Amino acid sequence: MAGFRSLARQVRDPRGDLALRRYSLRKCLERFAPYGHRATWDHLCARHGIGPEDRAPDPARLIRALEELEEARAVWLAYESGFAERRRREKHDGLRRPGSFDDWHRRTWGGNGIALCDNPGTHPTAPLAEVLGRLIAALGTEPGAACPVCSDTGIVWRQDLDREPSSGPVCTGCGIVVPRPVLTAGALAKARRTRTRDLASAA
């Protein structure tokens, strides 16, 4: 199975068939897809003017989309390296089991669904690296009441998410499933109440 870098070389190969180069970019998303596979593809197509079903897109646009994905992956790999170093220190100090704060990291192993967008058509518009930088910065600070990506305070609790966890806080502004550790207990409670009100008004 080809790795991310091998697939990236295929995307850049000027001698390659355009359909194959596009396919290789899609395959890159099986290795790294911050919003989930479909939402990340929708994001890249929208930002770089690629028709989602276009089998022979402009190669320059394919490469720009790949470059955005690579920049975001570099941000994530730097975070992963720092996380691994922290866990080594914690194990050395006798803390063998990760804390609940690290549940989010375990679910995003490999870089898939870091800023999961449950609805593939609703996702942040900023470059992927910028979005991940904001999210990672928020994980290193005190919890807040707003989405760390878009600063929207419209966060609702969803019970029908397609991936684990099957329920959680979703930003109505940019569509990400907000990692619980970045939100205060009050913000999480408010999101749950919002869901309860929505269900009651629909009845």
mmCIF file of C-alpha atoms in Angstrom:
data_model
loop_
_atom_site.group_PDB
_atom_site.id
_atom_site.type_symbol
_atom_site.label_atom_id
_atom_site.label_comp_id
_atom_site.label_asym_id
_atom_site.label_seq_id
_atom_site.Cartn_x
_atom_site.Cartn_y
_atom_site.Cartn_z
ATOM 1 C CA MET A 1 0.000 0.000 0.000
ATOM 2 C CA ALA A 2 1.452 3.351 -1.049
ATOM 3 C CA GLY A 3 2.174 5.905 1.643
ATOM 4 C CA PHE A 4 1.294 9.595 1.633
ATOM 5 C CA ARG A 5 4.625 10.760 0.193
ATOM 6 C CA SER A 6 4.584 8.156 -2.569
ATOM 7 C CA LEU A 7 1.063 9.205 -3.549
ATOM 8 C CA ALA A 8 2.104 12.875 -3.460
ATOM 9 C CA ARG A 9 4.883 12.103 -5.957
ATOM 10 C CA GLN A 10 2.286 10.553 -8.270
ATOM 11 C CA VAL A 11 0.145 13.686 -8.033
ATOM 12 C CA ARG A 12 3.148 15.796 -9.060
ATOM 13 C CA ASP A 13 4.323 13.519 -11.860
ATOM 14 C CA PRO A 14 3.929 15.606 -15.065
ATOM 15 C CA ARG A 15 4.071 12.434 -17.174
ATOM 16 C CA GLY A 16 1.207 10.815 -15.294
ATOM 17 C CA ASP A 17 -2.308 10.493 -16.624
ATOM 18 C CA LEU A 18 -4.490 13.279 -15.159
ATOM 19 C CA ALA A 19 -7.128 10.831 -13.980
ATOM 20 C CA LEU A 20 -4.431 8.863 -12.133
ATOM 21 C CA ARG A 21 -2.986 12.038 -10.600
ATOM 22 C CA ARG A 22 -6.455 13.030 -9.356
ATOM 23 C CA TYR A 23 -6.980 9.487 -8.024
ATOM 24 C CA SER A 24 -3.648 9.698 -6.182
ATOM 25 C CA LEU A 25 -4.753 12.939 -4.507
ATOM 26 C CA ARG A 26 -7.965 11.221 -3.377
ATOM 27 C CA LYS A 27 -5.864 8.326 -2.055
ATOM 28 C CA CYS A 28 -3.776 10.830 -0.051
ATOM 29 C CA LEU A 29 -6.963 11.511 1.903
ATOM 30 C CA GLU A 30 -7.007 7.900 3.059
ATOM 31 C CA ARG A 31 -3.729 8.707 4.840
ATOM 32 C CA PHE A 32 -4.554 12.230 6.037
ATOM 33 C CA ALA A 33 -7.982 13.875 6.011
ATOM 34 C CA PRO A 34 -8.443 16.462 8.774
ATOM 35 C CA TYR A 35 -12.187 16.949 8.169
ATOM 36 C CA GLY A 36 -12.847 13.328 7.249
ATOM 37 C CA HIS A 37 -12.392 12.000 3.706
ATOM 38 C CA ARG A 38 -15.448 13.471 1.972
ATOM 39 C CA ALA A 39 -15.399 16.844 3.727
ATOM 40 C CA THR A 40 -11.646 17.299 3.128
ATOM 41 C CA TRP A 41 -12.110 16.499 -0.576
ATOM 42 C CA ASP A 42 -15.006 18.971 -0.791
ATOM 43 C CA HIS A 43 -12.846 21.606 0.924
ATOM 44 C CA LEU A 44 -9.882 21.103 -1.434
ATOM 45 C CA CYS A 45 -12.104 21.164 -4.513
ATOM 46 C CA ALA A 46 -13.850 24.365 -3.400
ATOM 47 C CA ARG A 47 -10.620 26.184 -2.486
ATOM 48 C CA HIS A 48 -8.733 25.222 -5.642
ATOM 49 C CA GLY A 49 -11.447 25.255 -8.287
ATOM 50 C CA ILE A 50 -11.508 21.522 -8.953
ATOM 51 C CA GLY A 51 -14.776 19.959 -10.064
ATOM 52 C CA PRO A 52 -15.473 17.178 -7.536
ATOM 53 C CA GLU A 53 -16.269 14.751 -10.369
ATOM 54 C CA ASP A 54 -13.784 16.153 -12.931
ATOM 55 C CA ARG A 55 -11.598 13.224 -14.033
ATOM 56 C CA ALA A 56 -9.036 15.435 -15.799
ATOM 57 C CA PRO A 57 -8.629 18.594 -13.704
ATOM 58 C CA ASP A 58 -6.062 21.316 -14.281
ATOM 59 C CA PRO A 59 -2.777 19.815 -12.975
ATOM 60 C CA ALA A 60 -1.730 23.149 -11.435
ATOM 61 C CA ARG A 61 -4.891 23.104 -9.333
ATOM 62 C CA LEU A 62 -4.229 19.522 -8.265
ATOM 63 C CA ILE A 63 -0.752 20.497 -7.104
ATOM 64 C CA ARG A 64 -2.024 23.532 -5.196
ATOM 65 C CA ALA A 65 -4.558 21.311 -3.434
ATOM 66 C CA LEU A 66 -1.801 18.821 -2.605
ATOM 67 C CA GLU A 67 0.419 21.605 -1.257
ATOM 68 C CA GLU A 68 -2.354 22.759 1.073
ATOM 69 C CA LEU A 69 -2.803 19.202 2.298
ATOM 70 C CA GLU A 70 0.963 18.796 2.819
ATOM 71 C CA GLU A 71 1.205 22.038 4.819
ATOM 72 C CA ALA A 72 -1.566 20.850 7.117
ATOM 73 C CA ARG A 73 0.065 17.441 7.456
ATOM 74 C CA ALA A 74 3.335 19.111 8.518
ATOM 75 C CA VAL A 75 1.439 20.974 11.264
ATOM 76 C CA TRP A 76 -0.140 17.720 12.416
ATOM 77 C CA LEU A 77 3.123 15.727 12.358
ATOM 78 C CA ALA A 78 4.786 18.409 14.502
ATOM 79 C CA TYR A 79 1.926 18.108 16.995
ATOM 80 C CA GLU A 80 2.185 14.299 16.958
ATOM 81 C CA SER A 81 5.908 14.530 17.649
ATOM 82 C CA GLY A 82 5.293 16.834 20.613
ATOM 83 C CA PHE A 83 2.533 14.553 21.888
ATOM 84 C CA ALA A 84 4.811 11.488 21.693
ATOM 85 C CA GLU A 85 7.552 13.335 23.581
ATOM 86 C CA ARG A 86 5.096 14.376 26.305
ATOM 87 C CA ARG A 87 3.840 10.795 26.702
ATOM 88 C CA ARG A 88 7.441 9.556 27.010
ATOM 89 C CA ARG A 89 8.049 12.033 29.837
ATOM 90 C CA GLU A 90 4.789 11.065 31.543
ATOM 91 C CA LYS A 91 5.626 7.353 31.350
ATOM 92 C CA HIS A 92 9.073 8.077 32.744
ATOM 93 C CA ASP A 93 7.380 9.864 35.637
ATOM 94 C CA GLY A 94 5.110 6.871 36.287
ATOM 95 C CA LEU A 95 1.950 8.001 34.463
ATOM 96 C CA ARG A 96 1.376 4.925 32.326
ATOM 97 C CA ARG A 97 -2.214 5.556 31.332
ATOM 98 C CA PRO A 98 -3.140 8.649 29.295
ATOM 99 C CA GLY A 99 -5.658 11.004 30.877
ATOM 100 C CA SER A 100 -9.137 11.704 29.555
ATOM 101 C CA PHE A 101 -7.737 14.831 27.870
ATOM 102 C CA ASP A 102 -5.969 12.515 25.420
ATOM 103 C CA ASP A 103 -9.157 10.710 24.315
ATOM 104 C CA TRP A 104 -9.449 13.157 21.410
ATOM 105 C CA HIS A 105 -5.930 12.343 20.236
ATOM 106 C CA ARG A 106 -6.569 8.600 20.291
ATOM 107 C CA ARG A 107 -9.632 9.021 18.064
ATOM 108 C CA THR A 108 -7.686 11.092 15.526
ATOM 109 C CA TRP A 109 -4.775 8.686 15.171
ATOM 110 C CA GLY A 110 -3.078 9.138 11.811
ATOM 111 C CA GLY A 111 -4.632 12.520 11.141
ATOM 112 C CA ASN A 112 -8.119 11.473 10.079
ATOM 113 C CA GLY A 113 -10.980 13.489 11.481
ATOM 114 C CA ILE A 114 -8.798 15.875 13.503
ATOM 115 C CA ALA A 115 -11.395 18.591 12.925
ATOM 116 C CA LEU A 116 -14.122 16.184 11.868
ATOM 117 C CA CYS A 117 -16.989 17.672 9.853
ATOM 118 C CA ASP A 118 -19.948 15.356 10.122
ATOM 119 C CA ASN A 119 -21.649 17.065 7.168
ATOM 120 C CA PRO A 120 -19.197 16.822 4.213
ATOM 121 C CA GLY A 121 -20.588 20.000 2.661
ATOM 122 C CA THR A 122 -20.091 22.128 5.776
ATOM 123 C CA HIS A 123 -16.493 22.815 6.775
ATOM 124 C CA PRO A 124 -14.153 25.724 7.553
ATOM 125 C CA THR A 125 -13.118 27.896 4.607
ATOM 126 C CA ALA A 126 -9.652 28.829 5.913
ATOM 127 C CA PRO A 127 -6.573 26.855 4.767
ATOM 128 C CA LEU A 128 -6.259 23.471 6.468
ATOM 129 C CA ALA A 129 -2.935 24.326 8.159
ATOM 130 C CA GLU A 130 -4.462 27.457 9.679
ATOM 131 C CA VAL A 131 -7.459 25.533 10.996
ATOM 132 C CA LEU A 132 -5.266 22.833 12.556
ATOM 133 C CA GLY A 133 -2.975 25.483 14.061
ATOM 134 C CA ARG A 134 -5.953 27.122 15.779
ATOM 135 C CA LEU A 135 -7.249 23.794 17.044
ATOM 136 C CA ILE A 136 -3.881 22.657 18.376
ATOM 137 C CA ALA A 137 -3.301 26.038 20.041
ATOM 138 C CA ALA A 138 -6.684 25.730 21.766
ATOM 139 C CA LEU A 139 -5.750 22.287 23.092
ATOM 140 C CA GLY A 140 -2.770 23.886 24.825
ATOM 141 C CA THR A 141 -4.752 26.642 26.568
ATOM 142 C CA GLU A 142 -7.624 26.944 29.013
ATOM 143 C CA PRO A 143 -11.033 25.756 27.755
ATOM 144 C CA GLY A 144 -13.314 28.401 26.277
ATOM 145 C CA ALA A 145 -16.939 28.949 25.314
ATOM 146 C CA ALA A 146 -16.463 29.328 21.541
ATOM 147 C CA CYS A 147 -15.318 27.210 18.612
ATOM 148 C CA PRO A 148 -11.503 27.384 18.477
ATOM 149 C CA VAL A 149 -11.561 27.421 14.668
ATOM 150 C CA CYS A 150 -14.086 30.152 13.818
ATOM 151 C CA SER A 151 -14.839 31.720 17.252
ATOM 152 C CA ASP A 152 -18.571 31.060 16.810
ATOM 153 C CA THR A 153 -20.471 30.446 20.054
ATOM 154 C CA GLY A 154 -23.297 28.594 18.296
ATOM 155 C CA ILE A 155 -22.441 25.089 19.449
ATOM 156 C CA VAL A 156 -25.106 22.386 19.526
ATOM 157 C CA TRP A 157 -25.063 18.816 20.804
ATOM 158 C CA ARG A 158 -25.564 16.166 18.134
ATOM 159 C CA GLN A 159 -26.502 12.572 18.974
ATOM 160 C CA ASP A 160 -26.257 11.143 15.452
ATOM 161 C CA LEU A 161 -22.631 11.631 14.417
ATOM 162 C CA ASP A 162 -21.367 9.185 11.790
ATOM 163 C CA ARG A 163 -18.073 8.468 13.585
ATOM 164 C CA GLU A 164 -16.851 7.974 17.122
ATOM 165 C CA PRO A 165 -17.783 9.600 19.328
ATOM 166 C CA SER A 166 -21.386 9.104 18.174
ATOM 167 C CA SER A 167 -22.443 12.273 19.998
ATOM 168 C CA GLY A 168 -20.770 15.572 20.734
ATOM 169 C CA PRO A 169 -20.651 19.353 20.327
ATOM 170 C CA VAL A 170 -20.855 20.638 16.747
ATOM 171 C CA CYS A 171 -20.104 24.223 15.698
ATOM 172 C CA THR A 172 -22.967 25.709 13.691
ATOM 173 C CA GLY A 173 -20.527 28.232 12.185
ATOM 174 C CA CYS A 174 -17.876 26.045 10.549
ATOM 175 C CA GLY A 175 -19.303 22.551 11.035
ATOM 176 C CA ILE A 176 -16.509 20.872 13.002
ATOM 177 C CA VAL A 177 -17.130 18.473 15.845
ATOM 178 C CA VAL A 178 -15.474 20.535 18.569
ATOM 179 C CA PRO A 179 -13.061 18.547 20.775
ATOM 180 C CA ARG A 180 -14.575 18.459 24.258
ATOM 181 C CA PRO A 181 -11.320 19.386 26.048
ATOM 182 C CA VAL A 182 -11.323 22.855 24.432
ATOM 183 C CA LEU A 183 -14.777 23.738 25.797
ATOM 184 C CA THR A 184 -15.705 24.733 29.334
ATOM 185 C CA ALA A 185 -18.196 22.673 31.316
ATOM 186 C CA GLY A 186 -20.623 25.570 30.907
ATOM 187 C CA ALA A 187 -20.257 25.597 27.104
ATOM 188 C CA LEU A 188 -20.844 21.832 26.960
ATOM 189 C CA ALA A 189 -23.923 22.151 29.197
ATOM 190 C CA LYS A 190 -25.262 24.972 26.995
ATOM 191 C CA ALA A 191 -24.779 22.821 23.873
ATOM 192 C CA ARG A 192 -26.728 19.978 25.503
ATOM 193 C CA ARG A 193 -29.540 22.367 26.482
ATOM 194 C CA THR A 194 -29.672 23.692 22.916
ATOM 195 C CA ARG A 195 -30.181 20.160 21.656
ATOM 196 C CA THR A 196 -32.931 19.577 24.227
ATOM 197 C CA ARG A 197 -34.742 22.792 23.171
ATOM 198 C CA ASP A 198 -34.463 21.861 19.491
ATOM 199 C CA LEU A 199 -35.975 18.430 20.163
ATOM 200 C CA ALA A 200 -38.774 19.929 22.259
ATOM 201 C CA SER A 201 -39.666 22.529 19.602
ATOM 202 C CA ALA A 202 -39.738 19.855 16.892
ATOM 203 C CA ALA A 203 -42.214 17.718 18.861
#
